[in-house]
């Protein structure tokens, strides 16, 4: 939740920077983000909600709740008392503009955060009102959040290229026609290849669309620099290093695209099965061939372990022996599974040992083939590099100077007008 | 592939002595299991949980599907025994409708708010109406800017 | 405010939807080899206890109490039945021998009976009245007093 509101802030602060608007909102987002980090800690530490992350039921919960209340009340009352100093100063000409895209971005991110919040708190609400315990888990969050994130993907493509204040039809066509077409074409190809899920297709089309807008922007900027005499390499690197905030942001967006592909792919293409095998028997799934070779019981220092040997082969990559096991701790009520796996760029194979016969002649095994999950990690690792994208120049964005002029002149005078006009032309 | 696997499964069941009235698709078992909450783990679905209890529950799901029950009937059976809590997403009825509706209602409300804010921004009178700018000045700015940095 | 309410509840305590409903029927083969069905016990008060040999320490704590309760009430129209879940035959028999259980115990290999009774873990004990309805559920180790209390209540009722 705080990550979502912080990301919203990261984007809307750009509006505040360029157009001096949304000051109240941005401060509110910051307070909310901090409040949500406290809330998250409170949830896991107080024991009021059972979740995968909670692990204690001490009395610290009461203190946390009090602290959270104090922080929220304090920060928002401070905000209320300073409202007059935080009035917006800018003007908008059209709904089709970068400002509105940023507003929508904020809306969707905050909506996603709210969804998570409401879903988390709802079991408590249900119990308080009806006395009936319900669970709110993955199926709910998937249904509600996936459309929101698809909308965010779309905004990711539109936002960076659409004009500030007012986007003309010309501007729209120039920047978005080719990426939109590319997205539609790819979706059609995927449909032809057998992907039926509408959400997955939409996600793929949007990923191509966003990648298209990013490449288009990069290509045009490099081309302009080349016109001024730079070679391809100098143009590209010069650009990337000088407009570091913009291109660092693009790298983070590209990382998100890779993650989106990972999520969509794993939804569409992961398969699994559970089967009981006799010794020597095999099972086939998605081109993988798994043979049960036998069981082995061992005594470790603090537990007993039964390991199953399974030979995994899929033609291309040769054979591997996977050893999923079950660990029996004397203190634990149920045995703990030790999963074995083979990770890959496109596919991860997991084997989980289930029930087995005493004499080792038979074992139940769950075979899971997760596709595209590595992409989640790859995409995630793009994020830090994007954020710390280096800059070669200390002066920064030339627009900074123009904004300063606007600010100092109080928005009046020929200089300010000229500056404003130049900025307007810039984004056309 | 899936059909082949169902065939293997049906054969295994026959060998085990249980007459499979309906060949059970493992994907269906997985789908039903993914909607049920594992009772011994925290927030894992019966499909994902490696625990023995979950494994036995998957077996029961498989049995019931094989006996001809529909996925909805299997789910209803578990709700009868464990309460609404066993479903990972609350049924879309009664009080529970709230959890499904509120996020979307919130989103709708938000869209309305955004529209209102945008309209308010558009109507604001700018601090100083821009005076007519000398085209020569505009041209000079353009020239100088393209000399220094490209966007 | 809502969060403060949360302090009063326990996320792990889930009330059973089976109370006051007919107990699910079952037929098992006891460890001694004889068949046993719930139907055949209609008219008597049944104390149905779910246990496992790996369930430490709770099942080990309550086992003597179960046997004592059985000995005290078996002539009063009460039957104690033990169902062993997710266990190995050898380990289960060792457990039974250790406590000298004289009431019928049977394994539930596929977990069907456990799910039929909405069992979350062990030990859990269900008190079934003469009409075959589940009336009380005890989660966790059973004590002599608790068992006595429940059984006395149910024994007062007509069949």
XYZ file of C-alpha atoms in Angstrom:
738
model
C 0.000 0.000 0.000
C 2.629 2.628 0.854
C 4.550 1.663 -2.265
C 1.490 2.424 -4.379
C 0.822 5.799 -2.790
C 4.523 6.692 -2.936
C 4.573 5.886 -6.652
C 1.515 8.094 -7.068
C 3.383 10.873 -5.316
C 6.449 10.346 -7.503
C 4.343 11.094 -10.538
C 2.087 13.847 -9.281
C 5.019 15.757 -7.845
C 6.050 16.311 -11.447
C 2.860 18.271 -11.951
C 3.646 20.324 -8.899
C 7.124 20.925 -10.217
C 6.081 22.015 -13.689
C 2.755 23.637 -13.070
C 2.698 24.484 -9.365
C -0.484 22.523 -8.828
C -1.623 19.709 -6.553
C 0.419 20.841 -3.577
C -2.232 19.881 -1.047
C -2.740 16.518 -2.671
C 0.954 15.726 -2.751
C 1.429 16.464 0.892
C -1.605 14.364 1.675
C -0.065 11.492 -0.291
C 3.166 11.737 1.649
C 1.331 11.614 4.966
C -0.761 8.737 3.736
C 2.330 6.819 2.629
C 3.935 7.128 6.026
C 0.677 6.278 7.731
C 0.349 3.163 5.587
C 3.842 1.957 6.508
C 2.808 2.239 10.139
C -0.440 0.503 9.336
C 1.377 -2.358 7.659
C 3.677 -2.846 10.619
C 0.674 -2.684 12.895
C -1.144 -5.377 10.919
C 1.700 -7.835 11.082
C 2.646 -7.167 14.670
C -0.675 -6.853 16.398
C -2.060 -10.221 15.422
C -5.509 -8.910 14.564
C -5.348 -10.241 11.052
C -3.907 -13.606 10.198
C -1.849 -13.379 7.061
C 1.220 -14.869 5.414
C 3.291 -12.115 6.928
C 2.022 -11.827 10.471
C 3.985 -13.672 13.064
C 3.370 -12.345 16.495
C 0.541 -11.648 18.860
C 2.087 -9.452 21.484
C 0.619 -6.394 23.116
C 2.571 -4.006 20.939
C -0.513 -3.601 18.798
C -2.186 -1.125 21.104
C 0.803 1.198 21.113
C 1.068 1.024 17.371
C -2.551 1.893 16.852
C -2.222 4.873 19.156
C 0.927 6.040 17.379
C -0.712 5.641 13.984
C -3.713 7.677 15.086
C -1.448 10.374 16.483
C 0.636 10.640 13.338
C -2.360 10.809 11.015
C -4.272 13.308 13.116
C -1.209 15.474 13.612
C -0.107 15.596 10.003
C -3.531 16.231 8.541
C -4.391 18.956 10.994
C -1.087 20.620 10.161
C -2.068 20.411 6.527
C -5.467 21.903 7.254
C -3.929 24.840 9.054
C -1.648 25.648 6.140
C -4.190 25.289 3.357
C -3.998 28.946 2.369
C -0.292 28.658 1.575
C -0.790 25.739 -0.747
C -3.076 27.018 -3.432
C -2.586 25.816 -6.996
C -1.189 28.270 -9.463
C -1.513 26.748 -12.890
C -4.066 26.608 -15.640
C -5.242 23.809 -17.825
C -6.504 24.084 -21.385
C -7.705 20.620 -22.205
C -8.605 17.313 -20.649
C -6.373 15.598 -23.163
C -3.068 16.630 -21.711
C -0.236 15.317 -19.625
C -1.665 16.827 -16.454
C -4.842 14.795 -16.733
C -2.828 11.677 -17.503
C -0.914 12.195 -14.291
C -4.149 12.756 -12.412
C -5.533 9.498 -13.763
C -2.273 7.785 -12.850
C -2.706 9.000 -9.307
C -6.313 7.934 -9.264
C -5.545 4.389 -10.334
C -2.605 3.953 -7.996
C -4.557 5.252 -5.037
C -7.529 3.095 -6.071
C -5.268 0.052 -6.106
C -3.953 0.948 -2.651
C -7.496 1.413 -1.417
C -8.528 -1.954 -2.843
C -5.739 -3.680 -0.959
C -6.650 -1.764 2.173
C -10.340 -2.521 1.968
C -9.806 -6.167 1.133
C -7.439 -6.549 4.051
C -9.747 -4.883 6.517
C -13.001 -6.384 5.241
C -12.794 -9.689 7.182
C -12.603 -7.621 10.349
C -15.541 -5.507 9.215
C -17.574 -8.576 8.375
C -16.950 -10.059 11.778
C -17.802 -6.835 13.563
C -21.049 -6.336 11.660
C -22.273 -9.857 10.954
C -20.335 -12.019 13.349
C -19.320 -14.149 10.385
C -15.680 -14.630 9.409
C -14.881 -14.376 5.732
C -11.634 -14.588 3.821
C -10.453 -12.137 1.226
C -7.620 -13.597 -0.760
C -5.968 -13.839 -4.127
C -9.088 -14.300 -6.273
C -10.518 -11.003 -5.015
C -7.347 -8.981 -5.400
C -6.734 -10.384 -8.872
C -10.195 -9.514 -10.071
C -10.142 -5.947 -8.858
C -6.526 -4.952 -9.259
C -5.760 -6.419 -12.657
C -7.975 -3.970 -14.578
C -6.448 -1.125 -12.576
C -2.942 -2.148 -13.476
C -3.847 -2.579 -17.111
C -5.128 0.979 -17.053
C -1.834 2.054 -15.491
C 0.089 0.286 -18.244
C -1.872 2.279 -20.771
C -1.105 5.523 -18.965
C 2.554 4.565 -18.846
C 2.586 4.670 -22.618
C 0.525 7.790 -23.051
C 1.858 9.962 -20.250
C 5.477 10.632 -21.210
C 4.658 11.624 -24.763
C 1.446 13.533 -24.584
C 1.712 17.307 -24.503
C 1.395 19.444 -21.410
C -1.714 21.582 -21.094
C -3.278 20.644 -24.394
C -2.542 17.827 -26.802
C -3.507 18.470 -30.387
C -4.824 15.777 -32.692
C -1.556 16.120 -34.587
C 0.447 15.487 -31.451
C -1.657 12.437 -30.631
C -1.359 10.927 -34.062
C 2.356 11.549 -34.319
C 3.173 9.978 -31.007
C 0.715 7.162 -30.670
C -0.501 5.816 -33.979
C 2.363 3.424 -34.653
C 2.610 2.045 -31.100
C -1.155 1.468 -30.977
C -1.035 -0.387 -34.279
C 1.916 -2.450 -33.087
C 0.023 -3.387 -29.937
C -3.055 -4.457 -31.851
C -0.998 -6.503 -34.308
C 0.857 -8.348 -31.564
C -2.392 -9.095 -29.737
C -3.823 -10.550 -32.939
C -0.740 -12.712 -33.424
C -0.952 -13.974 -29.856
C -4.621 -14.735 -30.316
C -3.711 -16.700 -33.381
C -1.083 -18.582 -31.393
C -3.736 -19.774 -28.990
C -3.799 -17.311 -26.133
C -7.461 -17.062 -25.234
C -7.539 -15.048 -22.031
C -8.714 -11.522 -22.845
C -6.823 -9.959 -19.951
C -3.563 -11.592 -20.990
C -4.017 -10.408 -24.570
C -4.768 -6.878 -23.408
C -1.698 -6.916 -21.191
C 0.508 -8.015 -24.073
C -0.924 -5.426 -26.431
C -0.364 -2.710 -23.844
C 3.199 -3.830 -23.185
C 3.981 -3.557 -26.889
C 2.229 -0.192 -27.000
C 4.279 1.226 -24.141
C 7.525 -0.230 -25.459
C 6.622 1.355 -28.771
C 6.128 4.805 -27.292
C 9.370 4.600 -25.340
C 11.370 3.504 -28.375
C 9.730 6.141 -30.530
C 10.636 8.858 -28.076
C 14.202 7.623 -27.771
C 14.594 7.228 -31.503
C 13.311 10.703 -32.315
C 15.473 12.340 -29.694
C 18.562 10.519 -30.917
C 17.721 11.455 -34.489
C 17.464 15.123 -33.549
C 20.846 15.018 -31.894
C 22.323 13.332 -34.908
C 21.113 16.179 -37.034
C 23.306 18.380 -34.888
C 26.314 16.316 -35.814
C 26.666 13.544 -33.206
C 27.308 9.950 -34.204
C 24.821 7.255 -33.190
C 26.656 6.199 -30.032
C 27.422 9.706 -28.882
C 23.864 10.766 -29.573
C 22.333 7.877 -27.668
C 24.612 7.984 -24.667
C 24.735 11.732 -24.571
C 20.970 11.757 -24.463
C 20.664 9.055 -21.854
C 23.167 10.703 -19.591
C 21.881 14.233 -19.888
C 18.161 13.764 -19.552
C 18.816 11.313 -16.795
C 15.561 11.750 -14.980
C 13.468 11.105 -18.033
C 15.439 8.116 -19.245
C 15.978 6.722 -15.790
C 12.223 6.799 -15.536
C 11.936 4.987 -18.847
C 14.211 2.246 -17.593
C 11.992 1.764 -14.575
C 8.973 1.661 -16.887
C 10.697 -0.908 -19.077
C 11.285 -2.967 -15.936
C 7.571 -2.752 -15.171
C 6.828 -3.916 -18.710
C 9.011 -6.975 -18.216
C 7.227 -7.696 -14.952
C 3.857 -7.283 -16.680
C 4.935 -9.782 -19.322
C 6.046 -12.154 -16.580
C 2.707 -11.906 -14.815
C 0.677 -12.250 -18.010
C 2.777 -15.136 -19.264
C 2.687 -17.077 -16.035
C -1.090 -16.678 -15.890
C -1.564 -17.819 -19.434
C 1.003 -20.566 -19.725
C 1.688 -22.162 -16.353
C 0.492 -25.720 -15.918
C 0.485 -28.198 -13.084
C -0.640 -31.665 -12.189
C -0.714 -34.008 -9.220
C -0.325 -37.726 -9.669
C 0.571 -40.878 -7.758
C 3.458 -42.789 -9.301
C 4.725 -46.308 -8.796
C 8.468 -46.796 -8.759
C 9.736 -46.461 -12.297
C 6.494 -44.946 -13.529
C 6.527 -41.673 -15.430
C 4.289 -38.693 -15.992
C 4.395 -36.203 -18.855
C 3.505 -32.562 -18.764
C 4.261 -29.780 -21.240
C 7.152 -31.596 -22.794
C 8.663 -32.611 -19.457
C 9.094 -36.250 -18.598
C 9.260 -37.123 -14.894
C 10.137 -40.573 -13.602
C 9.854 -41.658 -9.988
C 13.021 -43.497 -9.002
C 12.539 -44.230 -5.320
C 12.530 -42.908 -1.779
C 15.265 -42.502 0.758
C 14.894 -41.919 4.495
C 17.572 -40.041 6.420
C 18.053 -38.889 9.981
C 19.255 -35.319 10.292
C 20.352 -33.551 13.458
C 16.904 -32.354 14.463
C 14.516 -33.992 12.055
C 13.828 -37.062 9.982
C 13.650 -36.607 6.247
C 12.216 -38.666 3.439
C 13.519 -37.700 0.014
C 12.080 -38.784 -3.290
C 14.324 -39.101 -6.328
C 12.757 -37.994 -9.588
C 14.459 -37.852 -12.936
C 13.373 -34.874 -14.990
C 14.055 -34.670 -18.681
C 12.740 -32.642 -21.541
C 14.808 -33.554 -24.504
C 16.536 -30.245 -24.966
C 18.210 -29.739 -21.644
C 19.133 -33.276 -20.747
C 18.348 -35.021 -17.519
C 18.276 -33.676 -13.997
C 17.574 -35.487 -10.782
C 15.288 -33.543 -8.470
C 15.035 -34.460 -4.790
C 11.914 -33.091 -3.162
C 11.464 -34.256 0.395
C 9.372 -34.106 3.508
C 10.908 -33.168 6.812
C 9.411 -34.535 10.015
C 10.276 -32.392 13.021
C 9.327 -33.897 16.373
C 7.924 -30.584 17.587
C 5.851 -29.815 14.514
C 2.370 -31.122 14.010
C 2.683 -31.707 10.284
C 5.664 -32.486 8.089
C 7.274 -29.634 6.227
C 7.778 -29.991 2.515
C 11.199 -29.400 0.998
C 10.460 -28.503 -2.591
C 13.007 -29.123 -5.327
C 13.073 -27.118 -8.507
C 14.886 -26.257 -11.673
C 14.824 -22.607 -12.669
C 15.106 -21.272 -16.160
C 14.708 -18.143 -18.236
C 11.318 -19.112 -19.602
C 10.217 -21.919 -17.299
C 10.602 -23.016 -13.710
C 9.857 -26.615 -12.796
C 8.781 -27.434 -9.239
C 8.324 -30.841 -7.659
C 6.529 -31.258 -4.337
C 6.503 -34.628 -2.615
C 3.160 -35.594 -1.175
C 2.034 -38.783 0.412
C 4.088 -41.913 -0.016
C 3.888 -45.585 0.877
C 6.027 -46.951 3.669
C 7.960 -49.335 1.487
C 8.889 -46.640 -1.006
C 7.063 -48.232 -3.892
C 4.655 -45.396 -4.436
C 4.622 -41.631 -4.076
C 2.279 -38.774 -4.829
C 3.997 -35.861 -6.480
C 2.858 -32.449 -7.565
C 4.514 -31.188 -10.725
C 4.290 -27.501 -11.430
C 5.637 -25.722 -14.481
C 5.635 -21.980 -14.000
C 6.361 -19.962 -17.077
C 7.883 -16.503 -17.317
C 8.391 -16.093 -13.593
C 12.093 -15.231 -14.009
C 10.918 -12.170 -15.871
C 9.441 -10.812 -12.670
C 12.888 -10.817 -11.121
C 14.585 -9.434 -14.223
C 12.063 -6.631 -14.483
C 12.342 -5.923 -10.796
C 16.104 -5.563 -11.016
C 15.726 -2.840 -13.644
C 14.194 -0.602 -11.064
C 17.254 0.296 -8.983
C 19.377 0.982 -12.066
C 16.708 3.264 -13.430
C 16.494 5.186 -10.217
C 20.187 5.760 -9.954
C 20.731 6.556 -13.592
C 23.831 8.754 -13.656
C 24.035 12.234 -15.043
C 27.015 13.645 -16.845
C 26.023 17.258 -16.546
C 25.450 19.288 -13.462
C 23.298 21.934 -15.046
C 20.301 19.726 -15.577
C 17.221 20.198 -17.698
C 17.128 23.497 -19.616
C 13.482 23.787 -18.758
C 14.537 24.315 -15.165
C 15.808 27.747 -16.095
C 12.558 28.680 -17.791
C 10.532 27.543 -14.851
C 12.677 29.670 -12.588
C 11.987 32.661 -14.829
C 8.287 32.031 -14.600
C 8.470 31.695 -10.877
C 10.526 34.795 -10.267
C 8.577 37.017 -12.553
C 5.385 35.971 -10.854
C 4.105 34.778 -14.189
C 3.971 38.280 -15.688
C 5.970 40.155 -18.215
C 7.303 39.547 -21.683
C 10.073 37.320 -20.459
C 7.613 35.081 -18.700
C 5.349 35.012 -21.727
C 8.209 34.105 -23.999
C 9.287 31.403 -21.611
C 5.777 30.053 -21.413
C 5.447 30.007 -25.169
C 8.719 28.217 -25.614
C 7.681 25.604 -23.098
C 4.414 25.194 -24.930
C 6.152 24.729 -28.252
C 8.526 22.275 -26.690
C 5.757 19.831 -25.989
C 3.868 20.242 -29.234
C -1.825 -33.035 -23.341
C -4.398 -32.400 -20.650
C -6.724 -34.978 -22.108
C -3.903 -37.487 -22.220
C -3.204 -36.834 -18.587
C -6.860 -37.257 -17.672
C -6.687 -40.587 -19.423
C -3.692 -41.600 -17.311
C -5.538 -40.510 -14.205
C -8.697 -42.372 -15.077
C -6.648 -45.504 -15.674
C -4.897 -45.114 -12.340
C -8.220 -44.678 -10.582
C -9.586 -47.800 -12.233
C -6.511 -49.701 -11.188
C -7.002 -48.482 -7.640
C -10.426 -50.022 -7.718
C -12.434 -46.830 -7.750
C -14.781 -46.568 -10.687
C -14.384 -43.107 -12.169
C -17.808 -42.140 -13.435
C -16.502 -38.888 -14.886
C -12.920 -38.457 -16.093
C -11.482 -35.702 -13.942
C -9.436 -32.926 -15.463
C -6.555 -31.983 -13.173
C -7.009 -28.390 -14.235
C -10.543 -28.395 -12.810
C -9.280 -29.852 -9.544
C -6.668 -27.129 -9.449
C -9.230 -24.429 -10.209
C -11.566 -25.510 -7.424
C -8.658 -25.958 -5.020
C -7.406 -22.478 -5.866
C -10.664 -21.015 -4.571
C -10.487 -22.755 -1.210
C -8.395 -21.652 1.671
C -5.990 -24.115 3.226
C -7.076 -24.538 6.846
C -3.668 -25.179 8.329
C -1.660 -22.527 6.517
C -1.901 -18.758 6.537
C -3.720 -17.487 3.469
C -2.515 -20.170 1.058
C -4.978 -21.819 -1.256
C -5.605 -25.552 -1.131
C -4.045 -25.699 -4.615
C -0.760 -24.116 -3.528
C -0.367 -25.577 -0.068
C 2.098 -28.436 0.344
C 0.482 -29.610 3.589
C -0.996 -33.035 4.059
C -4.403 -31.591 4.883
C -4.461 -29.702 1.588
C -3.360 -32.808 -0.269
C -6.218 -34.771 1.292
C -8.644 -31.985 0.446
C -7.488 -32.078 -3.171
C -8.159 -35.805 -3.094
C -11.674 -35.180 -1.844
C -12.224 -32.553 -4.543
C -11.053 -35.031 -7.159
C -13.360 -37.741 -5.766
C -16.400 -35.509 -5.746
C -15.758 -34.226 -9.255
C -15.335 -37.806 -10.406
C -18.654 -38.712 -8.814
C -20.287 -36.127 -11.027
C -20.524 -33.105 -8.774
C -20.040 -29.703 -10.354
C -17.306 -27.344 -9.124
C -19.990 -25.184 -7.521
C -21.357 -28.171 -5.617
C -17.898 -29.133 -4.386
C -17.356 -25.568 -3.184
C -20.752 -25.577 -1.467
C -19.788 -28.778 0.344
C -16.695 -27.172 1.811
C -18.630 -24.061 2.797
C -21.163 -26.300 4.539
C -18.406 -27.894 6.601
C -16.111 -24.960 7.265
C -18.189 -21.844 6.792
C -17.797 -18.955 4.356
C -14.302 -18.484 5.666
C -13.016 -21.363 3.544
C -13.613 -19.471 0.315
C -10.705 -17.276 -0.642
C -12.990 -14.654 -2.093
C -16.293 -13.965 -0.338
C -19.420 -15.030 -2.223
C -20.986 -12.176 -4.099
C -24.104 -11.945 -1.995
C -25.493 -9.998 0.914
C -23.044 -8.084 3.050
C -20.148 -9.481 1.064
C -21.234 -7.595 -2.010
C -19.715 -4.625 -0.262
C -16.168 -5.811 -0.737
C -16.747 -6.334 -4.444
C -18.609 -3.126 -5.076
C -16.762 -0.585 -2.931
C -13.440 -0.607 -4.838
C -15.193 -0.083 -8.159
C -17.521 2.501 -6.659
C -14.471 4.232 -5.224
C -12.849 4.201 -8.637
C -15.969 5.672 -10.205
C -16.093 8.346 -7.558
C -12.439 9.069 -8.174
C -13.026 9.488 -11.897
C -15.771 11.967 -11.152
C -13.434 13.841 -8.816
C -10.712 13.950 -11.452
C -13.187 15.334 -13.962
C -14.277 18.011 -11.492
C -10.690 18.998 -10.723
C -9.798 19.186 -14.395
C -12.788 21.369 -15.093
C -11.882 23.632 -12.206
C -8.340 23.988 -13.463
C -9.554 24.846 -16.941
C -11.799 27.590 -15.711
C -9.137 29.331 -13.646
C -8.155 32.720 -14.998
C -4.418 32.802 -15.618
C -2.476 35.273 -13.451
C -1.671 37.573 -16.374
C -3.145 37.380 -19.836
C -0.249 36.818 -22.198
C 0.545 39.923 -24.169
C 1.178 39.617 -27.862
C 4.708 38.394 -28.356
C 6.962 39.712 -31.007
C 7.376 36.973 -33.632
C 10.997 37.941 -33.964
C 11.559 37.289 -30.269
C 9.834 33.937 -30.575
C 12.057 33.024 -33.540
C 15.172 34.077 -31.702
C 14.286 31.952 -28.696
C 13.626 28.974 -30.918
C 16.922 29.371 -32.705
C 18.945 29.761 -29.549
C 17.299 26.813 -27.852
C 17.950 24.406 -30.719
C 21.556 25.494 -30.684
C 22.121 24.509 -27.085
C 20.109 21.394 -26.247
C 17.640 19.213 -28.058
C 14.631 17.925 -26.088
C -12.046 2.164 15.730
C -12.495 -0.962 13.659
C -8.892 -1.891 14.193
C -9.311 -1.592 17.932
C -12.200 -4.076 17.683
C -9.728 -6.405 16.078
C -7.922 -6.813 19.388
C -10.914 -8.605 20.801
C -11.066 -11.250 18.118
C -8.737 -14.103 17.404
C -8.102 -14.639 13.706
C -7.482 -18.288 14.362
C -10.782 -18.968 16.101
C -13.373 -19.914 13.579
C -16.819 -20.993 14.825
C -18.100 -24.279 13.514
C -21.065 -24.172 11.139
C -21.906 -27.728 12.148
C -23.407 -26.970 15.525
C -27.029 -28.094 15.927
C -26.865 -29.839 12.577
C -26.989 -33.599 11.985
C -23.579 -35.182 12.386
C -22.106 -36.537 9.169
C -22.439 -40.294 8.902
C -19.372 -42.500 8.606
C -18.377 -46.129 8.595
C -14.883 -47.124 9.619
C -12.827 -50.161 10.454
C -11.267 -49.878 13.880
C -7.655 -50.702 14.639
C -8.993 -53.877 16.185
C -10.437 -54.834 12.835
C -14.148 -54.482 13.462
C -16.506 -52.205 11.524
C -18.132 -49.233 13.239
C -20.779 -46.852 11.942
C -22.149 -43.690 13.491
C -25.666 -44.782 12.601
C -25.401 -47.776 14.905
C -24.724 -45.453 17.833
C -27.972 -43.497 17.457
C -29.724 -43.119 20.820
C -26.454 -42.822 22.699
C -24.381 -39.726 23.342
C -21.224 -39.852 21.230
C -17.942 -38.123 22.029
C -16.031 -38.072 18.755
C -12.361 -37.259 19.217
C -9.902 -36.519 16.398
C -6.242 -37.197 17.218
C -2.852 -38.081 15.746
C 0.342 -39.588 17.142
C 2.386 -36.599 15.886
C 0.136 -34.178 17.735
C 2.291 -33.094 20.649
C 1.708 -32.122 23.342
C -2.075 -31.663 23.257
C -3.184 -35.162 22.183
C -0.809 -36.731 24.676
C -2.163 -34.473 27.408
C -5.795 -35.304 26.817
C -5.419 -39.046 26.131
C -5.615 -40.144 29.789
C -8.652 -37.895 30.291
C -10.360 -39.543 27.316
C -9.805 -43.019 28.708
C -10.985 -41.958 32.185
C -14.117 -40.366 30.745
C -14.841 -43.513 28.752
C -14.521 -45.756 31.787
C -16.751 -43.507 33.856
C -19.498 -43.043 31.281
C -19.600 -46.197 29.219
C -22.411 -47.666 31.228
C -24.387 -44.459 31.168
C -25.151 -44.520 27.457
C -22.072 -42.712 26.145
C -19.727 -43.948 23.453
C -16.254 -42.487 22.947
C -14.884 -42.879 19.432
C -11.398 -41.835 18.357
C -10.505 -40.974 14.744
C -6.832 -40.934 13.824
C -5.920 -38.568 10.974
C -2.869 -38.201 8.718
C -0.972 -40.852 10.608
C 1.052 -44.021 10.117
C -0.406 -47.331 11.280
C 2.608 -48.234 13.432
C 2.812 -44.840 15.160
C -0.937 -44.873 15.823
C -0.888 -48.333 17.420
C 2.059 -47.321 19.587
C 0.086 -44.305 20.774
C -2.957 -46.440 21.578
C -0.862 -48.986 23.434
C 0.871 -46.271 25.446
C -2.441 -44.993 26.850
C -4.289 -48.279 26.922
C -7.325 -46.901 25.128
C -10.202 -49.329 25.463
C -12.686 -47.355 23.394
C -12.908 -47.859 19.613
C -10.323 -46.004 17.494
C -10.125 -45.989 13.707
C -7.885 -44.400 11.095
C -9.169 -41.900 8.507
C -6.662 -42.449 5.705
C -8.048 -40.116 3.046
C -9.189 -37.454 5.474
C -12.805 -37.747 4.428
C -14.209 -37.881 7.940
C -11.990 -35.009 9.041
C -13.288 -32.781 6.249
C -16.853 -33.994 6.898
C -16.499 -32.577 10.383
C -14.699 -29.421 9.324
C -11.601 -30.343 11.280
C -8.813 -27.772 11.230
C -6.283 -29.574 13.335
C -5.897 -31.951 16.217
C -7.091 -32.490 18.802
C -10.723 -31.634 18.217
C -13.650 -33.265 19.995
C -17.278 -33.248 18.911
C -20.179 -33.977 21.246
C -23.100 -35.585 19.432
C -26.459 -35.914 21.151
C -28.850 -38.870 21.161
C -30.642 -37.561 18.085
C -27.417 -37.531 16.101
C -26.812 -33.767 16.064
C -23.495 -32.083 16.727
C -23.996 -29.949 19.834
C -20.568 -28.896 21.056
C -17.107 -28.657 19.578
C -13.956 -28.554 21.664
C -10.804 -27.362 19.968
C -7.648 -28.295 21.807
C -6.973 -30.704 24.633
C -9.992 -31.979 26.536
C -10.137 -32.051 30.321
C -12.111 -34.329 32.612
C -14.309 -31.476 33.856
C -15.131 -30.223 30.395
C -16.040 -33.680 29.174
C -18.138 -34.332 32.244
C -19.951 -31.028 31.832
C -20.860 -31.637 28.215
C -21.804 -35.255 28.647
C -23.979 -34.572 31.684
C -25.844 -31.895 29.730
C -26.495 -34.185 26.808
C -27.365 -37.216 28.936
C -30.202 -35.283 30.551
C -31.900 -34.940 27.172
C -34.341 -37.567 25.932
C -33.443 -39.587 22.872
